Amino acid sequence: GAVVSQHPSWVICKSGTSVKIECRSLDFQATTMFWYRQFPKQSLMLMATSNEGSKATYEQGVEKDKFLINHASLTLSTLTVTSAHPEDSSFYICSATEQGLSGELFFGEGSRLTVL
Amino acid sequence: GDSVTQMEGPVTLSEEAFLTINCTYTATGYPSLFWYVQYPGEGLQLLLKATKADDKGSNKGFEATYRKETTSFHLEKGSVQVSDSAVYFCALSDPSTGNQFYFGTGTSLTVIP
């Protein structure tokens, strides 16, 4: 099946720095990618939807200047957490979908961000 | 609007016990239904899916049947193993909303030997 890869899988950074997480579709073209945030023992919270070549659509309550999303190609989307603070520590998961695949979502492995 | 409701956990079972995780949905169109599984520290993996009424999805001993009359997609397994310990998410994708995905809150399953 289709594969989505995230990198890095785990990152630790100092407060105030920015962190970039990459999400790649390895064997298909992802017209739409989604970014989720997951708190411990909680469900997925959709942060934003990005379509290749256009601006991301952010969910209510998600700061677009804090969480910068770029979907520059059909196989790559990036999430940059700017000026990270400890409360941004979380598990970030991306997913991708391609038209014609029964609307199935393919998920990356997730990236755990710890801000010290 | 569309939504998914699944039974709250956590669920703890002994090995070889029967598993049912309930899931019901609300949708404006004719959705596809999915069960995803998340093992500790990992992302989500598709477990099974059904794209139309009365379809049965199955994988790794898990089954779920798309019941339009009861708007349900309950997950079942006849004999769980310790390796089935994970969080299970019910989800739907609705073409009438551009195939937007809606997830349940997840049900944590722990299987003890």
Short mmCIF file of C-alpha atoms in Angstrom, two decimals, chain A:
data_model
loop_
_atom_site.label_atom_id
_atom_site.label_comp_id
_atom_site.label_asym_id
_atom_site.label_seq_id
_atom_site.Cartn_x
_atom_site.Cartn_y
_atom_site.Cartn_z
CA GLY A 1 0.00 0.00 0.00
CA ALA A 2 0.88 3.65 -0.12
CA VAL A 3 3.57 4.83 2.27
CA VAL A 4 3.86 8.13 4.09
CA SER A 5 7.09 8.89 5.88
CA GLN A 6 7.72 11.52 8.55
CA HIS A 7 11.03 12.90 9.67
CA PRO A 8 12.30 13.31 12.30
CA SER A 9 10.53 10.72 14.40
CA TRP A 10 11.73 12.36 17.60
CA VAL A 11 13.14 15.81 18.21
CA ILE A 12 14.16 17.66 21.35
CA CYS A 13 14.74 21.38 21.17
CA LYS A 14 15.25 24.38 23.39
CA SER A 15 12.47 26.82 24.06
CA GLY A 16 12.43 29.63 21.51
CA THR A 17 13.87 27.64 18.63
CA SER A 18 11.99 26.53 15.52
CA VAL A 19 11.54 22.94 14.45
CA LYS A 20 10.65 21.61 11.01
CA ILE A 21 8.90 18.27 10.49
CA GLU A 22 8.73 16.75 7.04
CA CYS A 23 6.01 14.52 5.65
CA ARG A 24 6.63 12.67 2.40
CA SER A 25 4.44 10.42 0.29
CA LEU A 26 6.87 7.84 -1.03
CA ASP A 27 5.00 6.08 -3.81
CA PHE A 28 2.06 8.27 -4.69
CA GLN A 29 1.21 11.88 -5.29
CA ALA A 30 -0.56 13.39 -2.34
CA THR A 31 -2.96 16.06 -3.50
CA THR A 32 -4.00 16.71 0.09
CA MET A 33 -2.06 16.35 3.31
CA PHE A 34 -3.32 16.73 6.84
CA TRP A 35 -1.50 17.57 10.04
CA TYR A 36 -2.72 16.30 13.38
CA ARG A 37 -1.64 16.81 16.94
CA GLN A 38 -2.12 14.14 19.55
CA PHE A 39 -1.82 14.67 23.28
CA PRO A 40 -1.04 11.72 25.55
CA LYS A 41 -3.92 9.26 25.70
CA GLN A 42 -6.10 11.53 23.61
CA SER A 43 -7.53 11.47 20.16
CA LEU A 44 -6.23 13.17 17.06
CA MET A 45 -6.78 16.89 16.72
CA LEU A 46 -6.80 18.08 13.13
CA MET A 47 -4.59 21.16 12.88
CA ALA A 48 -4.71 21.97 9.20
CA THR A 49 -5.38 20.72 5.71
CA SER A 50 -2.96 21.54 2.94
CA ASN A 51 -3.34 21.19 -0.79
CA GLU A 52 -0.33 21.26 -3.04
CA GLY A 53 0.49 24.73 -4.23
CA SER A 54 -2.00 26.58 -2.08
CA LYS A 55 -2.19 27.93 1.43
CA ALA A 56 -3.11 25.58 4.21
CA THR A 57 -6.55 25.71 5.79
CA TYR A 58 -6.21 25.86 9.56
CA GLU A 59 -8.74 24.57 12.06
CA GLN A 60 -10.24 26.97 14.52
CA GLY A 61 -7.93 27.70 17.40
CA VAL A 62 -4.72 26.72 15.60
CA GLU A 63 -2.28 29.60 15.25
CA LYS A 64 -1.18 29.79 11.63
CA ASP A 65 1.82 31.97 12.49
CA LYS A 66 2.92 29.43 15.07
CA PHE A 67 2.46 26.33 12.97
CA LEU A 68 3.66 27.08 9.46
CA ILE A 69 2.62 24.55 6.85
CA ASN A 70 4.09 24.35 3.39
CA HIS A 71 2.98 21.91 0.70
CA ALA A 72 5.34 22.82 -2.10
CA SER A 73 5.15 19.58 -4.06
CA LEU A 74 2.86 16.61 -4.50
CA THR A 75 5.13 14.46 -2.32
CA LEU A 76 6.23 16.80 0.45
CA SER A 77 4.57 18.86 3.14
CA THR A 78 6.38 20.49 6.05
CA LEU A 79 5.20 21.68 9.45
CA THR A 80 7.38 24.25 11.17
CA VAL A 81 6.75 24.96 14.83
CA THR A 82 8.09 28.48 15.27
CA SER A 83 9.50 29.75 18.55
CA ALA A 84 8.60 26.51 20.25
CA HIS A 85 7.62 26.44 23.90
CA PRO A 86 7.14 23.52 26.30
CA GLU A 87 3.38 23.58 25.75
CA ASP A 88 4.04 22.75 22.08
CA SER A 89 5.48 19.40 23.13
CA SER A 90 3.30 16.77 21.54
CA PHE A 91 3.05 13.98 18.99
CA TYR A 92 2.51 15.38 15.50
CA ILE A 93 1.15 13.10 12.81
CA CYS A 94 0.72 13.78 9.12
CA SER A 95 -1.49 11.95 6.69
CA ALA A 96 -2.05 12.08 2.98
CA THR A 97 -4.70 11.14 0.51
CA GLU A 98 -4.82 10.73 -3.22
CA GLN A 99 -7.92 10.92 -5.34
CA GLY A 100 -9.09 7.55 -6.58
CA LEU A 101 -8.00 5.59 -3.53
CA SER A 102 -11.48 5.31 -1.98
CA GLY A 103 -10.69 8.36 0.11
CA GLU A 104 -8.30 6.32 2.24
CA LEU A 105 -5.92 8.20 4.49
CA PHE A 106 -2.32 7.07 4.83
CA PHE A 107 -0.51 8.10 7.97
CA GLY A 108 3.09 8.88 8.74
CA GLU A 109 4.81 7.32 11.71
CA GLY A 110 4.44 10.46 13.78
CA SER A 111 7.00 12.90 15.17
CA ARG A 112 7.41 13.40 18.89
CA LEU A 113 8.44 16.94 19.77
CA THR A 114 9.82 17.72 23.21
CA VAL A 115 10.55 21.36 23.99
CA LEU A 116 12.78 21.95 26.99
#
